[in-house]
Amino acid sequence: MEATFIIVALVLLFAFLGLGVYVTTKVVKAAARGVDRTITQARRTVEDTTLKARSFGQVGVTGALATLRLDLRNSMRATQQALYAGVQTDASLKESIGLFERLSGHGHELDDELKRLEAEPDRQRIAAVLPDLRERTAQITQAADSLRWAARDRARRFAEDDLSHLSAQIDVESGALRDWSRAPADDLPHTPPTWNTPTPTPEPPALSEPTPAPQYPWQKTRRPEATT
């Protein structure tokens, strides 16, 4: 018996140790993901601020590249937020998300190319390929904008249909309430007021012995009222 207890205790000890290691690993990974998201968000904010400053403060090739990158990132980010927020209530947007992920691959490729060109010292070569970069940027942003506005139009149409159906139900209910409120007074039962002339009630005959009322399990006995 003692050996059995020792074995069971060791098994429980190792089980608790394994569970502790598993929970600790999960917590560390979650914290690491949170730190990575924070760093990525901070880096993205700094990069967007830099692109805005370059697009407004510089002219020529540098300002043009910054403007293209800023337009591309804003369009893709807005479409991503709209689609992933809308799919929570409309499952039909999953196919649109698949198309957007394919489009995101082209967007990241173009953004990386624009970023590399920012450090290119040959400005004439950049100016030569700039029309093609503008065309690719416009093609990607137009596709992203089309997905985003289609999802928004779909959500707005569903909201309008639901509102129209709700308004029709409210109109029907309001008409029914008005019909009841306009019922003629002659159709209502007429009861003469009795609070001014009370009618005496006959006293019940006295019994020789009061008969106790039967008590059932689901009835509650009344507590005696407290006297003040």
Coordinates of C-alpha atoms in Angstrom, one line a residue:
M1 CA 0.0 0.0 0.0
E2 CA 2.8 2.4 0.9
A3 CA 4.5 1.8 -2.5
T4 CA 1.2 2.4 -4.3
F5 CA 0.7 5.7 -2.5
I6 CA 4.3 6.7 -3.3
I7 CA 3.8 5.9 -7.0
V8 CA 0.5 7.8 -7.1
A9 CA 2.1 10.8 -5.4
L10 CA 5.0 10.8 -7.9
V11 CA 2.6 10.6 -10.8
L12 CA 0.6 13.5 -9.5
L13 CA 3.8 15.5 -8.9
F14 CA 5.1 14.9 -12.4
A15 CA 1.7 15.8 -13.8
F16 CA 1.6 19.1 -11.9
L17 CA 5.1 19.8 -13.0
G18 CA 4.2 19.1 -16.7
L19 CA 1.1 21.3 -16.4
G20 CA 3.2 24.1 -14.9
V21 CA 5.7 23.9 -17.7
Y22 CA 3.0 23.9 -20.3
V23 CA 1.2 26.9 -18.8
T24 CA 4.5 28.8 -18.4
T25 CA 5.4 28.1 -22.0
K26 CA 2.0 29.4 -23.2
V27 CA 2.3 32.5 -21.1
V28 CA 5.8 33.3 -22.4
K29 CA 4.7 32.8 -26.0
A30 CA 1.7 35.0 -25.5
A31 CA 3.8 37.7 -24.0
A32 CA 6.3 37.4 -26.8
R33 CA 3.5 37.8 -29.4
G34 CA 2.2 40.8 -27.5
V35 CA 5.7 42.4 -27.5
D36 CA 6.2 41.6 -31.3
R37 CA 2.8 43.2 -32.1
T38 CA 3.7 46.3 -30.1
I39 CA 7.1 46.6 -31.8
T40 CA 5.5 46.1 -35.2
Q41 CA 2.8 48.7 -34.5
A42 CA 5.4 51.2 -33.3
R43 CA 7.6 50.5 -36.3
R44 CA 4.7 50.9 -38.6
T45 CA 3.7 54.2 -37.0
V46 CA 7.2 55.6 -37.3
E47 CA 7.4 54.5 -40.9
D48 CA 4.0 56.1 -41.8
T49 CA 5.0 59.3 -40.1
T50 CA 8.3 59.4 -42.1
L51 CA 6.4 58.7 -45.4
K52 CA 4.0 61.5 -44.7
A53 CA 6.9 63.9 -44.0
R54 CA 8.6 62.9 -47.2
S55 CA 5.5 63.1 -49.3
F56 CA 4.7 66.6 -48.1
G57 CA 8.1 68.0 -47.5
Q58 CA 10.1 66.8 -50.4
V59 CA 9.7 67.1 -54.2
G60 CA 11.0 65.0 -57.0
V61 CA 11.6 61.3 -57.0
T62 CA 11.8 61.0 -53.2
G63 CA 8.5 62.6 -52.6
A64 CA 6.9 60.6 -55.4
L65 CA 8.1 57.3 -54.0
A66 CA 6.9 58.3 -50.5
T67 CA 3.5 59.2 -51.9
L68 CA 3.1 55.9 -53.7
R69 CA 4.0 53.9 -50.6
L70 CA 1.7 55.9 -48.4
D71 CA -1.3 55.5 -50.8
L72 CA -0.6 51.8 -51.2
R73 CA -0.4 51.2 -47.4
N74 CA -3.4 53.3 -46.5
S75 CA -5.6 51.5 -49.1
M76 CA -4.5 48.0 -48.2
R77 CA -4.9 48.7 -44.5
A78 CA -8.4 50.1 -44.8
T79 CA -9.5 47.2 -46.9
Q80 CA -8.1 44.7 -44.5
Q81 CA -9.8 46.2 -41.6
A82 CA -13.2 46.4 -43.4
L83 CA -13.1 42.8 -44.6
Y84 CA -12.0 41.2 -41.4
A85 CA -14.5 43.2 -39.4
G86 CA -17.3 42.4 -41.8
V87 CA -16.7 38.7 -41.9
Q88 CA -17.6 38.5 -38.3
T89 CA -21.3 39.1 -39.2
D90 CA -21.2 38.0 -42.9
A91 CA -19.6 34.7 -43.7
S92 CA -19.8 35.3 -47.5
L93 CA -16.9 37.7 -47.2
K94 CA -14.5 34.8 -46.7
E95 CA -14.0 34.5 -50.5
S96 CA -13.3 38.2 -50.6
I97 CA -10.6 37.8 -47.9
G98 CA -9.0 35.1 -49.9
L99 CA -8.8 37.4 -52.9
F100 CA -7.5 40.2 -50.7
E101 CA -4.7 38.0 -49.3
R102 CA -3.6 37.2 -52.9
L103 CA -3.7 40.9 -53.6
S104 CA -1.7 41.6 -50.5
G105 CA 1.2 39.5 -51.9
H106 CA 1.5 41.9 -54.9
G107 CA 1.1 44.9 -52.5
H108 CA 4.0 43.7 -50.3
E109 CA 6.1 43.1 -53.3
L110 CA 5.5 46.5 -54.7
D111 CA 6.0 48.2 -51.3
D112 CA 9.4 46.4 -50.9
E113 CA 10.4 47.5 -54.3
L114 CA 9.5 51.1 -53.6
K115 CA 11.4 51.0 -50.3
R116 CA 14.5 49.7 -52.1
L117 CA 14.3 52.5 -54.6
E118 CA 14.3 55.1 -51.9
A119 CA 18.0 54.2 -51.3
E120 CA 18.9 54.1 -55.0
P121 CA 21.3 56.9 -55.8
D122 CA 20.6 57.0 -59.5
R123 CA 17.6 59.3 -59.6
Q124 CA 17.4 59.3 -63.4
R125 CA 16.8 55.5 -63.5
I126 CA 14.1 55.9 -60.8
A127 CA 12.4 58.6 -62.8
A128 CA 12.4 56.3 -65.8
V129 CA 10.6 53.5 -64.0
L130 CA 8.3 55.9 -62.0
P131 CA 5.4 55.8 -64.5
D132 CA 5.3 52.0 -64.3
L133 CA 5.4 52.1 -60.5
R134 CA 2.5 54.6 -60.5
E135 CA 0.4 52.3 -62.8
R136 CA 1.1 49.2 -60.6
T137 CA 0.2 51.2 -57.5
A138 CA -3.0 52.5 -59.0
Q139 CA -4.0 49.0 -60.1
I140 CA -3.5 47.5 -56.7
T141 CA -5.2 50.3 -54.8
Q142 CA -8.2 50.3 -57.2
A143 CA -8.6 46.6 -56.7
A144 CA -8.4 47.0 -52.9
D145 CA -10.8 49.9 -52.9
S146 CA -13.3 47.9 -55.0
L147 CA -13.3 45.1 -52.5
R148 CA -13.7 47.5 -49.6
W149 CA -16.5 49.5 -51.0
A150 CA -18.3 46.3 -52.2
A151 CA -18.2 45.0 -48.6
R152 CA -19.5 48.3 -47.3
D153 CA -22.3 48.5 -49.8
R154 CA -23.3 44.9 -49.0
A155 CA -23.4 45.7 -45.2
R156 CA -25.4 48.9 -45.8
R157 CA -27.9 47.1 -48.1
F158 CA -28.5 44.5 -45.4
A159 CA -29.0 47.2 -42.8
E160 CA -31.4 49.1 -45.0
D161 CA -33.4 45.9 -45.7
D162 CA -33.6 45.1 -42.0
L163 CA -34.6 48.6 -41.2
S164 CA -37.4 48.5 -43.8
H165 CA -38.7 45.2 -42.5
L166 CA -38.6 46.5 -38.9
S167 CA -40.4 49.8 -40.0
A168 CA -43.2 47.7 -41.7
Q169 CA -43.7 45.6 -38.5
I170 CA -43.8 48.8 -36.4
D171 CA -46.4 50.3 -38.7
V172 CA -48.6 47.2 -38.4
E173 CA -48.3 47.1 -34.6
S174 CA -49.0 50.9 -34.4
G175 CA -52.2 50.4 -36.5
A176 CA -53.3 47.6 -34.2
L177 CA -52.7 49.8 -31.1
R178 CA -54.6 52.6 -32.6
D179 CA -57.6 50.4 -33.4
W180 CA -57.8 49.2 -29.8
S181 CA -57.5 52.8 -28.4
R182 CA -60.3 54.0 -30.7
A183 CA -62.8 51.3 -29.5
P184 CA -66.3 52.9 -28.8
A185 CA -67.2 53.4 -25.1
D186 CA -70.6 51.7 -25.6
D187 CA -68.9 48.4 -26.3
L188 CA -67.1 48.4 -23.0
P189 CA -68.9 46.7 -20.0
H190 CA -70.5 49.4 -17.8
T191 CA -70.1 48.9 -14.1
P192 CA -71.7 51.4 -11.7
P193 CA -69.4 52.9 -9.2
T194 CA -69.8 51.3 -5.7
W195 CA -67.2 53.2 -3.7
N196 CA -69.7 55.8 -2.6
T197 CA -72.5 53.5 -1.5
P198 CA -71.0 50.4 -0.1
T199 CA -73.2 47.3 -0.1
P200 CA -73.3 45.4 3.2
T201 CA -72.2 41.9 3.0
P202 CA -74.1 39.2 4.9
E203 CA -72.3 37.6 7.8
P204 CA -71.7 33.9 7.4
P205 CA -73.5 31.6 9.8
A206 CA -71.5 30.7 12.9
L207 CA -70.2 27.2 13.1
S208 CA -70.0 25.2 16.2
E209 CA -66.4 24.1 15.6
P210 CA -64.1 25.7 13.0
T211 CA -62.9 23.3 10.4
P212 CA -59.1 23.7 9.7
A213 CA -58.2 24.2 6.1
P214 CA -56.1 21.4 4.5
Q215 CA -52.4 22.2 4.0
Y216 CA -50.6 21.0 0.9
P217 CA -46.9 20.7 0.5
W218 CA -46.7 23.4 -2.2
Q219 CA -48.7 26.0 -0.2
K220 CA -46.9 28.5 2.0
T221 CA -48.2 29.2 5.5
R222 CA -48.8 32.8 6.2
R223 CA -46.7 34.4 8.9
P224 CA -48.6 36.2 11.6
E225 CA -48.6 40.0 11.1
A226 CA -46.4 41.9 13.4
T227 CA -48.2 44.2 15.7
T228 CA -46.9 47.6 16.4

